[in-house]
PDB file of C-alpha atoms in Angstrom:
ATOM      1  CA  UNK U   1      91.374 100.412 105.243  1.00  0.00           C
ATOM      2  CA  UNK U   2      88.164 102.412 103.826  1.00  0.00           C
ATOM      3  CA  UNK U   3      88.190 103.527 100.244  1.00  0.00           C
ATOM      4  CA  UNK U   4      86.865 106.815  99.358  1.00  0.00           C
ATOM      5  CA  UNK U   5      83.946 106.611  96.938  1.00  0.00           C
ATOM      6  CA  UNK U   6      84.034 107.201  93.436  1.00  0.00           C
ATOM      7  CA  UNK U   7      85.133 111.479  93.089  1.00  0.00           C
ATOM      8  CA  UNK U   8      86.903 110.924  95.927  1.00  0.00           C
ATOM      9  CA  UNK U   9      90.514 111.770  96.779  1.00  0.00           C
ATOM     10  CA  UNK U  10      92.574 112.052  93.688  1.00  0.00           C
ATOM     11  CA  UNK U  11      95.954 110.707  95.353  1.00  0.00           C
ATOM     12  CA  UNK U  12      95.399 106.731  95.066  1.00  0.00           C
ATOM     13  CA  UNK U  13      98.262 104.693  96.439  1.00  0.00           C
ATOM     14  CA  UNK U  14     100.104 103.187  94.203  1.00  0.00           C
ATOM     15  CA  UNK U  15     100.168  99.859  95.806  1.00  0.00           C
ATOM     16  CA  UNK U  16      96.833  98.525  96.745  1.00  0.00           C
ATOM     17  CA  UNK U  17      95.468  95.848  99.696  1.00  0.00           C
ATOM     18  CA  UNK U  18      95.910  92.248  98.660  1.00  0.00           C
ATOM     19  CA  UNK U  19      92.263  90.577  97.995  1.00  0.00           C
ATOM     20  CA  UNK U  20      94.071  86.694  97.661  1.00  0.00           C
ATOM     21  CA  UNK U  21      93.720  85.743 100.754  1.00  0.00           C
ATOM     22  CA  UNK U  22      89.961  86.794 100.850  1.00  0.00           C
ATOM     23  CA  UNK U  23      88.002  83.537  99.662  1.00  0.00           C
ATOM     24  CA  UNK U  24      84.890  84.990  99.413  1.00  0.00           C
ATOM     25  CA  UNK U  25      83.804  87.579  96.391  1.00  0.00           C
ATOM     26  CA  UNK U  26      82.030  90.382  98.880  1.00  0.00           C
ATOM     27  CA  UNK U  27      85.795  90.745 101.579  1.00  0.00           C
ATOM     28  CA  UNK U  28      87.702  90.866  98.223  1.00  0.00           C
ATOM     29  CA  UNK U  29      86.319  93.338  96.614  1.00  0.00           C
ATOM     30  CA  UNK U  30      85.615  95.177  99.619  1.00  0.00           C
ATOM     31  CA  UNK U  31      89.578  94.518 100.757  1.00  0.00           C
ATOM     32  CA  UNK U  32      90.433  96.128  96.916  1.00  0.00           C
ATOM     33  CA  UNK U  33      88.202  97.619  95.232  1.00  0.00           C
ATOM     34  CA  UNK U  34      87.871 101.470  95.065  1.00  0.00           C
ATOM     35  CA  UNK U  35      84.371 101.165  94.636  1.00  0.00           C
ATOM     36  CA  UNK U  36      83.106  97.429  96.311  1.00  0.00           C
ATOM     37  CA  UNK U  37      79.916  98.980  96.558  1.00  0.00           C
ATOM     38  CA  UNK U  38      79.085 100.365  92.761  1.00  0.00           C
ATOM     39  CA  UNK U  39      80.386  96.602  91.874  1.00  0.00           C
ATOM     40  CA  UNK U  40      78.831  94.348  93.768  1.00  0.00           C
ATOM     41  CA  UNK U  41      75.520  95.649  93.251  1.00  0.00           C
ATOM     42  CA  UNK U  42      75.985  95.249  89.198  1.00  0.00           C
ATOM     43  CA  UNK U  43      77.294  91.812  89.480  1.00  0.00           C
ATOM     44  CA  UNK U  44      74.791  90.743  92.522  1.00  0.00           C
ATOM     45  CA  UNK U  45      71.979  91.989  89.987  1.00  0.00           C
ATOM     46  CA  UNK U  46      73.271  89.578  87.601  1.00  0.00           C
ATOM     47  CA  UNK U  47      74.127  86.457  89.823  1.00  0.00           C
ATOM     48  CA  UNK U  48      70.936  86.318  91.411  1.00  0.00           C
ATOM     49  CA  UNK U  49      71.773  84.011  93.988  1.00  0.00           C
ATOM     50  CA  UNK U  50      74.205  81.755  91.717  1.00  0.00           C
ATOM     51  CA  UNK U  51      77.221  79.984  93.026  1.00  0.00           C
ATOM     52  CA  UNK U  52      80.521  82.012  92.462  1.00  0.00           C
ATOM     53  CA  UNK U  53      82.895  79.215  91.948  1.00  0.00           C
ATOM     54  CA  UNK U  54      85.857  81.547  91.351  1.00  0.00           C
ATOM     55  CA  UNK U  55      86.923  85.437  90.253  1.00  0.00           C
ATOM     56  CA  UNK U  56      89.554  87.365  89.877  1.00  0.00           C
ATOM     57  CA  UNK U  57      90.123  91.300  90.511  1.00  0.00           C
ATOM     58  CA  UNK U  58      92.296  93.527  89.152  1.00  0.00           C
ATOM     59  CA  UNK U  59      92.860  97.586  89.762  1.00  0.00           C
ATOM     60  CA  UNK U  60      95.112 100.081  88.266  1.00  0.00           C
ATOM     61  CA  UNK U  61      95.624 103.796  87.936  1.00  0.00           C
ATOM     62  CA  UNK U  62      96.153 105.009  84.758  1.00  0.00           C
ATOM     63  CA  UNK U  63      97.787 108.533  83.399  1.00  0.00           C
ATOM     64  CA  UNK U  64      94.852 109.776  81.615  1.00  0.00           C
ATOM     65  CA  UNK U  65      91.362 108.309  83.294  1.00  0.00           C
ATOM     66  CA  UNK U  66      92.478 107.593  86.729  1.00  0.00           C
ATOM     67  CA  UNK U  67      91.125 104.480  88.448  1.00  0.00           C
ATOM     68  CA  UNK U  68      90.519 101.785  86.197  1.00  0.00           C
ATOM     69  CA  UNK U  69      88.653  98.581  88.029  1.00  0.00           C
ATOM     70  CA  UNK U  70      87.573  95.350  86.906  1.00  0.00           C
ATOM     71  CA  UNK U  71      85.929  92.086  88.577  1.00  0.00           C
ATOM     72  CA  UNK U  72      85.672  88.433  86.648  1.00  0.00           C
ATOM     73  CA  UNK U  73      83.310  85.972  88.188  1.00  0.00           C
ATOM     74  CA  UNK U  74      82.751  82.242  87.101  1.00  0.00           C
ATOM     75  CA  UNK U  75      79.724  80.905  88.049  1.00  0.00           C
ATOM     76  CA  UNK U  76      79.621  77.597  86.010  1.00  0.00           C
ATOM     77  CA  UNK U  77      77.929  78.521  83.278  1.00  0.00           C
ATOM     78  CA  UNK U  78      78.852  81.979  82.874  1.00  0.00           C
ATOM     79  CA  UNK U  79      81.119  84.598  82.967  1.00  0.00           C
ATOM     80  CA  UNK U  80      79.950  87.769  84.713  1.00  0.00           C
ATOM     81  CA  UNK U  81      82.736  90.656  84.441  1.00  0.00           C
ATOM     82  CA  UNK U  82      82.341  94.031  85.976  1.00  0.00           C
ATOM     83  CA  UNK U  83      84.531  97.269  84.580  1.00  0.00           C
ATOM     84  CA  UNK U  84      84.636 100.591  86.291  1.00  0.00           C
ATOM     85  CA  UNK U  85      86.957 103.116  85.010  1.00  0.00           C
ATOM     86  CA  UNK U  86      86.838 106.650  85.493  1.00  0.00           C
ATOM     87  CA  UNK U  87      86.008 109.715  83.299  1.00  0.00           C
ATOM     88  CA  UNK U  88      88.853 111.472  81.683  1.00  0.00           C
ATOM     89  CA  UNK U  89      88.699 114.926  82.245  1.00  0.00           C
ATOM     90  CA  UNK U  90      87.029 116.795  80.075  1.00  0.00           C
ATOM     91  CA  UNK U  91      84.513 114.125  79.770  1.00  0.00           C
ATOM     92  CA  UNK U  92      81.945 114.562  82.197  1.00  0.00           C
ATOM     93  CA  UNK U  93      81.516 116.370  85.457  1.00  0.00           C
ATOM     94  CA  UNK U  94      84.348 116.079  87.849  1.00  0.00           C
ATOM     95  CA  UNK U  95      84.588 112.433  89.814  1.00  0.00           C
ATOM     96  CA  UNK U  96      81.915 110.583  86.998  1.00  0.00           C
ATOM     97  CA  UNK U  97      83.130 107.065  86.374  1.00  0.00           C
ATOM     98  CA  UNK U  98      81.529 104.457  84.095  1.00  0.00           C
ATOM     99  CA  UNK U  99      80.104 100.731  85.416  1.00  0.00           C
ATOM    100  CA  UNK U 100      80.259  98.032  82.854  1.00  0.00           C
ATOM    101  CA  UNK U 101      78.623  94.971  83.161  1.00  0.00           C
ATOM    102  CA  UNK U 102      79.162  91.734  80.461  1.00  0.00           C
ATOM    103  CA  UNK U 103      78.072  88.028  80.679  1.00  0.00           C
ATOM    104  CA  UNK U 104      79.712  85.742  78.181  1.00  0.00           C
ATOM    105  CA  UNK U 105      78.439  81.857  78.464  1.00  0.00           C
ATOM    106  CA  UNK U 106      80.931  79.628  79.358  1.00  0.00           C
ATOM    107  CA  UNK U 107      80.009  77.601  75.915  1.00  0.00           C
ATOM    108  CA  UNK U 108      81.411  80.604  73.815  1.00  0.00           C
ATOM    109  CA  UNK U 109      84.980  79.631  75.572  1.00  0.00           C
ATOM    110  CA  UNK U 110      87.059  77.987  73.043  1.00  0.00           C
ATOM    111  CA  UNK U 111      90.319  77.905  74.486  1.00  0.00           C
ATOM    112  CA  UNK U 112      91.734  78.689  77.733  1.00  0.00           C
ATOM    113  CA  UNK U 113      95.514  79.869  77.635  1.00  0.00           C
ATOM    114  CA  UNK U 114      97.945  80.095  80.762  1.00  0.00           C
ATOM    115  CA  UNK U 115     101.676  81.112  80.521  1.00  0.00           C
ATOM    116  CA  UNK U 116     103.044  80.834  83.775  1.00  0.00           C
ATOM    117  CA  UNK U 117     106.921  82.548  83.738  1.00  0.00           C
ATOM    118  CA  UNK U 118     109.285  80.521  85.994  1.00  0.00           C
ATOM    119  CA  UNK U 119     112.392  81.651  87.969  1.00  0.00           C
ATOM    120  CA  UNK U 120     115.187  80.197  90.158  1.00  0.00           C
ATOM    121  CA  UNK U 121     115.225  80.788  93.290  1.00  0.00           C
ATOM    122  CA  UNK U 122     119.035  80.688  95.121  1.00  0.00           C
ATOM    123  CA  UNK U 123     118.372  77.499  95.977  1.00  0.00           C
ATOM    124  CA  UNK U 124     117.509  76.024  92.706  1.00  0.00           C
ATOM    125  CA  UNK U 125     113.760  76.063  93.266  1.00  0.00           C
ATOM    126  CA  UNK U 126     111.541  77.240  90.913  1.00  0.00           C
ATOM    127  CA  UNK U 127     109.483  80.240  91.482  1.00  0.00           C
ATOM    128  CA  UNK U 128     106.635  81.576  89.440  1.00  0.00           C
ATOM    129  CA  UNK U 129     107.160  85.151  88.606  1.00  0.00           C
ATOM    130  CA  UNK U 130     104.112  86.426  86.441  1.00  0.00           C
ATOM    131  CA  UNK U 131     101.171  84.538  84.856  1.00  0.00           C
ATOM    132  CA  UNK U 132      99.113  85.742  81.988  1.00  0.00           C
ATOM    133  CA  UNK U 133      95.728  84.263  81.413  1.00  0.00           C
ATOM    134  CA  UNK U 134      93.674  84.261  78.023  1.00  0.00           C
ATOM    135  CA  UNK U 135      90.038  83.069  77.047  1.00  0.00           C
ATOM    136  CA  UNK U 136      89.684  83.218  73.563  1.00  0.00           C
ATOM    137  CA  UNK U 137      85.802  83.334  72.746  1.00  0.00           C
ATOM    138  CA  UNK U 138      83.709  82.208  69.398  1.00  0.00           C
ATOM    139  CA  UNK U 139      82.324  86.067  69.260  1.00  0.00           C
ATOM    140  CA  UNK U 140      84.383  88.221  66.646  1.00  0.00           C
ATOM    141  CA  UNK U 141      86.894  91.074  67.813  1.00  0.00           C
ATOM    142  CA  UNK U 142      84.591  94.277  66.995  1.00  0.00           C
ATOM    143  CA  UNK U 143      87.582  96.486  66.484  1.00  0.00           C
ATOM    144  CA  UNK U 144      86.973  98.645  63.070  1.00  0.00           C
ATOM    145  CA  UNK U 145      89.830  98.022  60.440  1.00  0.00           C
ATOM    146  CA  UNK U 146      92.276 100.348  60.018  1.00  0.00           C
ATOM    147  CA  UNK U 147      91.032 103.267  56.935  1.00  0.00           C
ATOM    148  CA  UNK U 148      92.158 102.391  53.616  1.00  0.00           C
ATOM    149  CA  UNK U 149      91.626  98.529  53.655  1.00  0.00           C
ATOM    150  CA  UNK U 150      89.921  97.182  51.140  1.00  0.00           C
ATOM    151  CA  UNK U 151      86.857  94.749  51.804  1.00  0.00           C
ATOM    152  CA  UNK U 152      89.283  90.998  51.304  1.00  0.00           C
ATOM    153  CA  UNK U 153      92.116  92.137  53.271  1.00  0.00           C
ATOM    154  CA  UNK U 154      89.668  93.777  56.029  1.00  0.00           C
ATOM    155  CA  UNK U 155      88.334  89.803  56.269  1.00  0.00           C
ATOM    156  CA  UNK U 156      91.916  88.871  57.019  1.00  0.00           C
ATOM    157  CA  UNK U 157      92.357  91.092  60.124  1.00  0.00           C
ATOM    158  CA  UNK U 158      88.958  89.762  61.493  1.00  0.00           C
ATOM    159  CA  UNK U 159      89.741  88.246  65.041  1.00  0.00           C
ATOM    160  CA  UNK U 160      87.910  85.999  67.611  1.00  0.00           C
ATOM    161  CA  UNK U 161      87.562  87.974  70.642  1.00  0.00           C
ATOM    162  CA  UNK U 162      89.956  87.358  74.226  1.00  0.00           C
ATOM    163  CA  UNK U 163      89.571  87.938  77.678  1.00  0.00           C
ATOM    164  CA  UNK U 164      93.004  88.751  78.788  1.00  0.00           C
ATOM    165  CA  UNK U 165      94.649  88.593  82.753  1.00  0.00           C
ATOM    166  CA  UNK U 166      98.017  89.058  84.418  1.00  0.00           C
ATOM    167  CA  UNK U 167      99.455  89.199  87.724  1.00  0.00           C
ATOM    168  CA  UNK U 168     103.165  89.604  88.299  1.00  0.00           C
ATOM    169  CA  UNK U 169     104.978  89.586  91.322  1.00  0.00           C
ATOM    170  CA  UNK U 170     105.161  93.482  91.334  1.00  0.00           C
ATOM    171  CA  UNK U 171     101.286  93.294  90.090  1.00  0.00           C
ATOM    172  CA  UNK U 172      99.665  91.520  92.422  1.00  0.00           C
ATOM    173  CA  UNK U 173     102.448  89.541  94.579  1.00  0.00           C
ATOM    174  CA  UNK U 174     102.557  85.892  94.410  1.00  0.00           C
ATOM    175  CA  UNK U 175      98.860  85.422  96.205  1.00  0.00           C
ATOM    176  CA  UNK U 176      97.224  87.019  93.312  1.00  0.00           C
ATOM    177  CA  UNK U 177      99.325  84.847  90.887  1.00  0.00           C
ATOM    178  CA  UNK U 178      97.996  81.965  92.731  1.00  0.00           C
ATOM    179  CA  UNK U 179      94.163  83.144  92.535  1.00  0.00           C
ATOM    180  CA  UNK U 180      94.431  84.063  88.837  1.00  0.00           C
ATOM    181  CA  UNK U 181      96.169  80.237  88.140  1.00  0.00           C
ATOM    182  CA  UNK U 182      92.912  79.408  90.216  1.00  0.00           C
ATOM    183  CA  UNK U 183      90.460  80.891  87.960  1.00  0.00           C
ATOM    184  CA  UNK U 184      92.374  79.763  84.893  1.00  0.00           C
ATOM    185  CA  UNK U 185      92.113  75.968  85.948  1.00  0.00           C
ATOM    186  CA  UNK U 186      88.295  76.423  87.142  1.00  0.00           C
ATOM    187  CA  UNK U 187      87.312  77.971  83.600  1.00  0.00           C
ATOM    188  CA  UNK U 188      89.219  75.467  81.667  1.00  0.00           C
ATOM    189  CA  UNK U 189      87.463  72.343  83.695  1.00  0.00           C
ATOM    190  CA  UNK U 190      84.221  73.766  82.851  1.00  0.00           C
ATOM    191  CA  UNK U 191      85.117  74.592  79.027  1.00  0.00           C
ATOM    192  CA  UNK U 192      83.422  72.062  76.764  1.00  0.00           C
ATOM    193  CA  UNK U 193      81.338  70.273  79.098  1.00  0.00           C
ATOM    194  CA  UNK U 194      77.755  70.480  79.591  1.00  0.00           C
ATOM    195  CA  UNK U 195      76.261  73.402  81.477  1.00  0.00           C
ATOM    196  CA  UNK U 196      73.369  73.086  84.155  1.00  0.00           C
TER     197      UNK U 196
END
């Protein structure tokens, strides 16, 4: 299935390919992503030959921007994420998007989080239904406080930022559940040891 490139069609489907079975960061994205291409060049820029040892995707349309994007690479030191998200309109000339790039050192991990929700299956067997994934980091939420704080209670809002992730089976399908579990355990085995 081809994508059309960024301005493209506006009628997106609202279900898209499956990247899990794809092992390999380039047929993923490509299998996915809207635009593999704007990407892969931003996060091959970055890697510069490095190992991926694991990533996650995830794509969604939203009401007001359209396609919203976003890649999440571990490559056993870092983290290299990748956000594209189109222009609202309004914004910018019809069909802009923006391309976000952010690398976060695995040593700024503090905690890894996974909440896996479980089902029964007719049978009795349990089934994992949804996942949600958090890395909490030692870098500060920058979100402004609310107006009309004063300075001590403003200190008591402050927050550690959090990379958040979910599949569900609706979200994703159980392949994609699998893959983010995947990434989860990868990131947490490398949190708190030495880097190369």
């Amino acid at each position: 299935m081809s994508s059309p490139p960024f301005g493209g069609s506006s009628e997106m489907p609202a279900v898209f390919p499956d990247w899990s079975p794809y092992q390999d960061l380039d047929s993923a994205a490509r299998a996915y992503l809207r635009d593999p291409e704007v990407a892969l060049d931003a996060l091959f820029g970055v890697l510069r030959g490095a190992s991926v040892l694991s990533f996650t995707l995830e794509r969604f349309v939203n009401e007001v921007n359209g396609v919203w994007q976003e890649v999440v690479i571990c490559d056993g030191s870092r983290l290299v994420l990748w956000h594209g998200e189109d222009v609202a309109p309004g914004d910018g000339p019809v069909g802009s998007m923006t391309s976000s790039l952010r690398v976060v050192p695995l040593s700024t991990v503090t905690e890894v989080g996974c909440r896996r929700r479980l089902t029964r299956t007719s049978n009795g067997q349990a089934r994992v239904d949804s996942i949600d994934v958090y890395l909490l980091l030692s870098s500060v939420d920058d979100a402004v406080p609310p107006p009309g704080m004063d300075e001590g209670e403003s200190r008591a809002t402050i927050r550690h930022d959090a990379l958040r992730f979910g599949k569900t089976l609706d979200d994703g399908g159980p392949g994609q559940i699998a893959r983010l579990e995947d990434f989860s355990r990868v990131v947490a085995s490398l949190v708190g040891r030495p880097t190369l």
